[in-house]
Structure formats: structure tokens, C-alpha cells
């Protein structure tokens, strides 16, 4: 499976409807980055924007929570109609909450639960949760901002997690987020990722349709 999830953080908020239409017609998933200015040093958007997107979204919404104490907000974010919601393992450690409990809570809300980690967290820390998570989100930049440079050792991290998923025989998917674009997408899919998030590489591209097609390595019209 090769799914592309454009990150609306890089969208044009004055013309959001157009960018939502673009994802509906050309990509697979809406990636929505929620940042609280405390877990990460940046503030993005929250419920009003997500609810507006939800009205027009024909593809599943994937909410990436970069917030402290995610437990507090799982129910409200679930009610936006999102199909996938991820939160950070580091945020659980800071808040003293059990990630497994949160993954199960999300599943109880009929949402696909995901566990995210920043590049400095050993991937082995994900291993105890692969059974309870529908997906893991491996950050390939430090969470907080779009437009950062892809960190090269992500390929190895993805391969390690993929090997463990196969060993445990779980159905957990791997999502990669940060600095992803046509240059590294093929290699990430080959390493075992199935969902790639791309903000700048899609929304800042001269030809976004082409950018998504290249990431999927589909034969685009211009090929
Ligand atoms: C970063 C966010 C990413 C970001 C990706 O903290 O989680 O989803 O929007 O943006 P690009 O693709 O520009 O690195
Ligand atoms: Zn994200």
C-alpha cells in the first residue's frame, strides 16, 4: 500500500476549500497537525479548522496530536469524525499516562489509534505497543514545524520497526512524517512505510498533482 497524506499545515488557509478539493481528488488522506505551543514550540490550529475540513473531506482525516496530555482531548478529536488519530509517546511519558490505555480508548471511539515518536526516541520503545496501535508515526524531522530537512537515518528506523511488525505478526502500519517528498518517498515505501505525510513537497510544489504521482511512482501524464 502506498498512501500519500498531504499535511494541511502547508495549505493556503485563505483558500482552504481549494486545497481540500485537491486532496479529495488527488491524494489519499488528510493529515492534520495539531500543535499546542507547549509540547512543541509552535501553535497550528484546532477544532474549528478540523471541523471545517471535515465538512468537505471525502478522504479519511488523520489527526497528529503534538500536545501535552493528549488523553484530555481524545474524545473531542474523535468527535470530529477523524478516522485516524495519533499522539506522541513522549507526551504520555511526560503526563504519566499509559500509551496502551490511550490507544485502547481511541479504538473504543471507533478511531484507528496511532503512536508517534520524534527522531531522538529509540524505535524499540514502540515495540510493546505494536499490537494495540493501528499505525505508528515515525517522525523524520523534530515535530513542530513544516519545511524541515529529512533526517536520513529514518530509513533504518523504518526498517527496524517493519521487521518487528513482521516478527510480531501484527497489522500495524508505518507512517513517516517530515521532509518527505519525491526524492525520498520510494526509498521509504521500500523500507516498509505505507503512509507518507508531505506538506511542503505537495502544497509548495509547482505541480502538486505531479508531486503526489511521483511520490506514489504512478505514471503521471507528464511521464
Ligand atoms: C511537523 C508536522 C508535519 C509537517 C510536515 O511537526 O508533523 O506533518 O506538516 O511538513 P513537511 O512535509 O513540510 O516537512
Ligand atoms: Zn504531522
mmCIF file of C-alpha atoms and ligand atoms in Angstrom:
data_model
loop_
_atom_site.group_PDB
_atom_site.id
_atom_site.type_symbol
_atom_site.label_atom_id
_atom_site.label_comp_id
_atom_site.label_asym_id
_atom_site.label_seq_id
_atom_site.Cartn_x
_atom_site.Cartn_y
_atom_site.Cartn_z
ATOM 1 C CA UNK A 1 0.000 0.000 0.000
ATOM 2 C CA UNK A 2 1.357 3.428 -0.933
ATOM 3 C CA UNK A 3 -0.736 6.177 0.593
ATOM 4 C CA UNK A 4 0.009 9.904 0.458
ATOM 5 C CA UNK A 5 -1.268 12.141 3.232
ATOM 6 C CA UNK A 6 -0.808 15.834 2.416
ATOM 7 C CA UNK A 7 -0.299 17.911 5.559
ATOM 8 C CA UNK A 8 -2.671 20.858 5.619
ATOM 9 C CA UNK A 9 -0.142 22.776 7.715
ATOM 10 C CA UNK A 10 1.356 23.806 4.366
ATOM 11 C CA UNK A 11 -2.015 24.619 2.782
ATOM 12 C CA UNK A 12 -3.276 28.084 1.871
ATOM 13 C CA UNK A 13 -5.652 28.893 4.724
ATOM 14 C CA UNK A 14 -7.279 31.706 2.800
ATOM 15 C CA UNK A 15 -8.277 29.194 0.147
ATOM 16 C CA UNK A 16 -8.564 26.079 2.221
ATOM 17 C CA UNK A 17 -11.537 24.749 0.255
ATOM 18 C CA UNK A 18 -9.372 24.509 -2.865
ATOM 19 C CA UNK A 19 -6.678 22.580 -1.042
ATOM 20 C CA UNK A 20 -9.252 20.242 0.477
ATOM 21 C CA UNK A 21 -10.619 19.600 -3.013
ATOM 22 C CA UNK A 22 -7.098 18.890 -4.209
ATOM 23 C CA UNK A 23 -6.654 16.174 -1.575
ATOM 24 C CA UNK A 24 -10.094 14.735 -2.328
ATOM 25 C CA UNK A 25 -9.200 14.405 -5.983
ATOM 26 C CA UNK A 26 -5.501 13.544 -5.901
ATOM 27 C CA UNK A 27 -4.362 12.056 -2.604
ATOM 28 C CA UNK A 28 -5.452 9.528 -0.007
ATOM 29 C CA UNK A 29 -5.607 11.021 3.482
ATOM 30 C CA UNK A 30 -5.879 14.466 5.138
ATOM 31 C CA UNK A 31 -3.030 14.912 7.639
ATOM 32 C CA UNK A 32 -3.970 17.489 10.286
ATOM 33 C CA UNK A 33 -1.201 18.711 12.597
ATOM 34 C CA UNK A 34 -2.402 19.968 15.962
ATOM 35 C CA UNK A 35 0.296 21.819 17.931
ATOM 36 C CA UNK A 36 -0.234 23.420 21.311
ATOM 37 C CA UNK A 37 2.845 25.628 21.746
ATOM 38 C CA UNK A 38 3.930 23.575 24.772
ATOM 39 C CA UNK A 39 4.656 20.050 23.601
ATOM 40 C CA UNK A 40 6.206 21.676 20.530
ATOM 41 C CA UNK A 41 7.319 25.306 20.169
ATOM 42 C CA UNK A 42 4.660 26.152 17.606
ATOM 43 C CA UNK A 43 0.889 26.602 17.514
ATOM 44 C CA UNK A 44 -1.084 25.437 14.487
ATOM 45 C CA UNK A 45 -4.849 25.013 14.515
ATOM 46 C CA UNK A 46 -7.562 23.192 16.391
ATOM 47 C CA UNK A 47 -11.218 22.243 16.293
ATOM 48 C CA UNK A 48 -12.726 24.968 14.075
ATOM 49 C CA UNK A 49 -10.344 24.237 11.203
ATOM 50 C CA UNK A 50 -10.697 20.472 11.535
ATOM 51 C CA UNK A 51 -14.480 20.737 11.648
ATOM 52 C CA UNK A 52 -14.458 22.887 8.523
ATOM 53 C CA UNK A 53 -12.268 20.367 6.691
ATOM 54 C CA UNK A 54 -14.498 17.521 7.882
ATOM 55 C CA UNK A 55 -17.496 19.042 6.095
ATOM 56 C CA UNK A 56 -15.804 18.752 2.711
ATOM 57 C CA UNK A 57 -13.408 15.842 3.210
ATOM 58 C CA UNK A 58 -14.130 12.805 1.065
ATOM 59 C CA UNK A 59 -10.905 11.107 2.163
ATOM 60 C CA UNK A 60 -10.150 9.990 5.758
ATOM 61 C CA UNK A 61 -8.801 12.537 8.221
ATOM 62 C CA UNK A 62 -5.637 11.704 10.181
ATOM 63 C CA UNK A 63 -5.072 13.941 13.211
ATOM 64 C CA UNK A 64 -1.493 14.163 14.509
ATOM 65 C CA UNK A 65 -1.611 15.469 18.062
ATOM 66 C CA UNK A 66 1.505 17.327 19.164
ATOM 67 C CA UNK A 67 0.064 18.332 22.506
ATOM 68 C CA UNK A 68 0.779 17.698 26.169
ATOM 69 C CA UNK A 69 -1.505 15.286 27.991
ATOM 70 C CA UNK A 70 -3.306 14.013 24.868
ATOM 71 C CA UNK A 71 -5.695 11.935 26.980
ATOM 72 C CA UNK A 72 -7.647 15.082 27.817
ATOM 73 C CA UNK A 73 -8.647 15.699 24.222
ATOM 74 C CA UNK A 74 -9.054 12.273 22.644
ATOM 75 C CA UNK A 75 -12.821 12.276 22.909
ATOM 76 C CA UNK A 76 -13.241 15.719 21.368
ATOM 77 C CA UNK A 77 -10.902 14.981 18.492
ATOM 78 C CA UNK A 78 -12.668 11.674 17.881
ATOM 79 C CA UNK A 79 -15.936 13.532 17.532
ATOM 80 C CA UNK A 80 -14.599 15.489 14.554
ATOM 81 C CA UNK A 81 -15.085 12.329 12.506
ATOM 82 C CA UNK A 82 -11.358 11.620 12.102
ATOM 83 C CA UNK A 83 -10.601 8.075 11.052
ATOM 84 C CA UNK A 84 -7.034 8.089 12.454
ATOM 85 C CA UNK A 85 -5.599 9.893 15.485
ATOM 86 C CA UNK A 86 -2.019 9.730 16.713
ATOM 87 C CA UNK A 87 -0.388 11.116 19.833
ATOM 88 C CA UNK A 88 3.230 11.176 20.983
ATOM 89 C CA UNK A 89 4.779 8.565 23.236
ATOM 90 C CA UNK A 90 6.894 11.347 24.794
ATOM 91 C CA UNK A 91 3.717 13.240 25.755
ATOM 92 C CA UNK A 92 2.457 10.152 27.579
ATOM 93 C CA UNK A 93 5.737 9.801 29.460
ATOM 94 C CA UNK A 94 5.588 13.479 30.488
ATOM 95 C CA UNK A 95 1.963 13.201 31.617
ATOM 96 C CA UNK A 96 2.495 9.845 33.328
ATOM 97 C CA UNK A 97 -0.187 8.161 31.225
ATOM 98 C CA UNK A 98 -0.060 4.681 29.763
ATOM 99 C CA UNK A 99 0.038 4.832 25.943
ATOM 100 C CA UNK A 100 -1.732 1.486 25.750
ATOM 101 C CA UNK A 101 -4.690 2.893 27.630
ATOM 102 C CA UNK A 102 -4.941 5.817 25.198
ATOM 103 C CA UNK A 103 -4.656 3.538 22.159
ATOM 104 C CA UNK A 104 -7.498 1.427 23.524
ATOM 105 C CA UNK A 105 -9.556 4.497 24.368
ATOM 106 C CA UNK A 106 -9.290 5.660 20.755
ATOM 107 C CA UNK A 107 -10.267 2.251 19.475
ATOM 108 C CA UNK A 108 -13.297 2.434 21.745
ATOM 109 C CA UNK A 109 -14.250 5.656 19.938
ATOM 110 C CA UNK A 110 -14.013 3.768 16.649
ATOM 111 C CA UNK A 111 -10.872 5.624 15.631
ATOM 112 C CA UNK A 112 -7.685 3.995 14.321
ATOM 113 C CA UNK A 113 -5.104 4.729 17.028
ATOM 114 C CA UNK A 114 -1.531 5.714 16.211
ATOM 115 C CA UNK A 115 1.585 6.205 18.315
ATOM 116 C CA UNK A 116 4.106 8.850 17.224
ATOM 117 C CA UNK A 117 7.768 9.334 18.127
ATOM 118 C CA UNK A 118 10.300 12.057 17.454
ATOM 119 C CA UNK A 119 13.653 11.195 15.828
ATOM 120 C CA UNK A 120 15.516 11.004 19.161
ATOM 121 C CA UNK A 121 13.290 8.296 20.644
ATOM 122 C CA UNK A 122 14.657 4.763 20.091
ATOM 123 C CA UNK A 123 12.238 2.880 17.837
ATOM 124 C CA UNK A 124 12.362 -0.066 20.242
ATOM 125 C CA UNK A 125 10.148 1.999 22.555
ATOM 126 C CA UNK A 126 7.311 1.454 20.086
ATOM 127 C CA UNK A 127 7.606 -2.325 20.140
ATOM 128 C CA UNK A 128 5.410 -3.034 23.207
ATOM 129 C CA UNK A 129 2.527 -1.146 21.565
ATOM 130 C CA UNK A 130 2.516 -2.551 18.023
ATOM 131 C CA UNK A 131 -0.321 -4.850 18.954
ATOM 132 C CA UNK A 132 -2.591 -2.036 20.155
ATOM 133 C CA UNK A 133 -1.706 0.575 17.545
ATOM 134 C CA UNK A 134 -3.199 0.549 14.053
ATOM 135 C CA UNK A 135 -0.231 2.620 12.954
ATOM 136 C CA UNK A 136 2.977 4.150 14.217
ATOM 137 C CA UNK A 137 4.081 7.597 13.105
ATOM 138 C CA UNK A 138 7.842 7.826 12.755
ATOM 139 C CA UNK A 139 8.879 11.461 12.630
ATOM 140 C CA UNK A 140 11.652 12.145 10.129
ATOM 141 C CA UNK A 141 12.121 15.700 11.491
ATOM 142 C CA UNK A 142 11.573 17.018 15.022
ATOM 143 C CA UNK A 143 7.857 17.696 15.434
ATOM 144 C CA UNK A 144 6.831 21.329 15.409
ATOM 145 C CA UNK A 145 7.364 22.865 12.000
ATOM 146 C CA UNK A 146 6.806 22.109 8.343
ATOM 147 C CA UNK A 147 9.537 22.584 5.770
ATOM 148 C CA UNK A 148 12.404 20.967 7.697
ATOM 149 C CA UNK A 149 15.102 18.746 6.244
ATOM 150 C CA UNK A 150 14.515 14.987 6.215
ATOM 151 C CA UNK A 151 16.726 13.053 8.662
ATOM 152 C CA UNK A 152 18.490 10.270 6.762
ATOM 153 C CA UNK A 153 18.592 7.607 9.460
ATOM 154 C CA UNK A 154 14.801 7.378 9.191
ATOM 155 C CA UNK A 155 15.162 4.620 6.574
ATOM 156 C CA UNK A 156 16.938 2.419 9.094
ATOM 157 C CA UNK A 157 14.360 3.240 11.781
ATOM 158 C CA UNK A 158 11.532 2.291 9.436
ATOM 159 C CA UNK A 159 13.252 -0.986 8.511
ATOM 160 C CA UNK A 160 13.690 -1.880 12.194
ATOM 161 C CA UNK A 161 10.036 -1.231 13.010
ATOM 162 C CA UNK A 162 8.872 -3.101 9.912
ATOM 163 C CA UNK A 163 10.981 -6.122 10.896
ATOM 164 C CA UNK A 164 9.449 -6.103 14.379
ATOM 165 C CA UNK A 165 5.902 -5.760 13.000
ATOM 166 C CA UNK A 166 6.554 -8.811 10.820
ATOM 167 C CA UNK A 167 8.085 -10.680 13.748
ATOM 168 C CA UNK A 168 5.085 -9.931 15.972
ATOM 169 C CA UNK A 169 2.731 -10.619 13.042
ATOM 170 C CA UNK A 170 0.655 -7.514 13.805
ATOM 171 C CA UNK A 171 -1.153 -5.443 11.182
ATOM 172 C CA UNK A 172 0.301 -2.143 12.361
ATOM 173 C CA UNK A 173 1.092 0.319 9.522
ATOM 174 C CA UNK A 174 4.078 2.658 9.381
ATOM 175 C CA UNK A 175 3.539 6.354 8.642
ATOM 176 C CA UNK A 176 6.500 8.701 8.100
ATOM 177 C CA UNK A 177 6.224 12.453 8.573
ATOM 178 C CA UNK A 178 8.608 15.350 7.941
ATOM 179 C CA UNK A 179 10.668 16.453 4.957
ATOM 180 C CA UNK A 180 9.110 13.756 2.773
ATOM 181 C CA UNK A 181 8.830 14.291 -0.978
ATOM 182 C CA UNK A 182 9.519 12.724 -4.369
ATOM 183 C CA UNK A 183 13.252 12.352 -3.554
ATOM 184 C CA UNK A 184 12.841 10.008 -0.606
ATOM 185 C CA UNK A 185 9.321 8.556 -0.952
ATOM 186 C CA UNK A 186 10.303 5.497 -2.986
ATOM 187 C CA UNK A 187 13.015 4.538 -0.540
ATOM 188 C CA UNK A 188 10.648 4.987 2.426
ATOM 189 C CA UNK A 189 7.998 2.775 0.836
ATOM 190 C CA UNK A 190 10.697 0.199 0.085
ATOM 191 C CA UNK A 191 11.818 0.330 3.733
ATOM 192 C CA UNK A 192 8.304 -0.621 4.840
ATOM 193 C CA UNK A 193 6.352 2.638 5.209
ATOM 194 C CA UNK A 194 2.808 2.583 3.857
ATOM 195 C CA UNK A 195 1.634 6.133 4.588
ATOM 196 C CA UNK A 196 3.769 9.168 3.775
ATOM 197 C CA UNK A 197 2.900 12.629 5.064
ATOM 198 C CA UNK A 198 4.015 15.521 2.887
ATOM 199 C CA UNK A 199 3.341 19.202 3.474
ATOM 200 C CA UNK A 200 5.744 21.435 1.581
ATOM 201 C CA UNK A 201 6.534 18.840 -1.081
ATOM 202 C CA UNK A 202 2.866 18.855 -2.102
ATOM 203 C CA UNK A 203 1.461 22.293 -1.378
ATOM 204 C CA UNK A 204 4.551 24.275 -2.340
ATOM 205 C CA UNK A 205 5.172 22.250 -5.499
ATOM 206 C CA UNK A 206 4.778 23.892 -8.911
ATOM 207 C CA UNK A 207 2.687 20.927 -9.946
ATOM 208 C CA UNK A 208 1.066 19.231 -6.977
ATOM 209 C CA UNK A 209 -0.652 16.521 -8.952
ATOM 210 C CA UNK A 210 2.705 15.576 -10.381
ATOM 211 C CA UNK A 211 4.316 15.711 -6.904
ATOM 212 C CA UNK A 212 1.821 13.208 -5.493
ATOM 213 C CA UNK A 213 2.104 10.990 -8.571
ATOM 214 C CA UNK A 214 5.888 10.976 -8.287
ATOM 215 C CA UNK A 215 5.715 10.010 -4.639
ATOM 216 C CA UNK A 216 3.478 7.087 -5.481
ATOM 217 C CA UNK A 217 5.603 6.401 -8.548
ATOM 218 C CA UNK A 218 2.476 6.253 -10.619
ATOM 219 C CA UNK A 219 2.729 7.063 -14.268
ATOM 220 C CA UNK A 220 1.742 10.686 -14.379
ATOM 221 C CA UNK A 221 0.516 12.409 -17.534
ATOM 222 C CA UNK A 222 3.861 14.097 -17.969
ATOM 223 C CA UNK A 223 5.911 10.935 -17.571
HETATM 224 C C1 LIG B 1 5.714 18.579 11.639
HETATM 225 C C2 LIG B 1 4.403 18.018 11.181
HETATM 226 C C3 LIG B 1 4.417 17.600 9.770
HETATM 227 C C4 LIG B 1 4.626 18.725 8.798
HETATM 228 C C5 LIG B 1 5.268 18.135 7.585
HETATM 229 O O1 LIG B 1 5.733 18.674 13.007
HETATM 230 O O2 LIG B 1 4.057 16.888 11.937
HETATM 231 O O3 LIG B 1 3.223 16.885 9.432
HETATM 232 O O4 LIG B 1 3.457 19.379 8.443
HETATM 233 O O5 LIG B 1 5.658 19.170 6.761
HETATM 234 P P1 LIG B 1 6.771 18.974 5.659
HETATM 235 O O6 LIG B 1 6.299 17.886 4.746
HETATM 236 O O7 LIG B 1 6.833 20.306 5.003
HETATM 237 O O8 LIG B 1 8.042 18.601 6.359
HETATM 238 ZN ZN1 LIG B 2 2.347 15.635 11.214
#
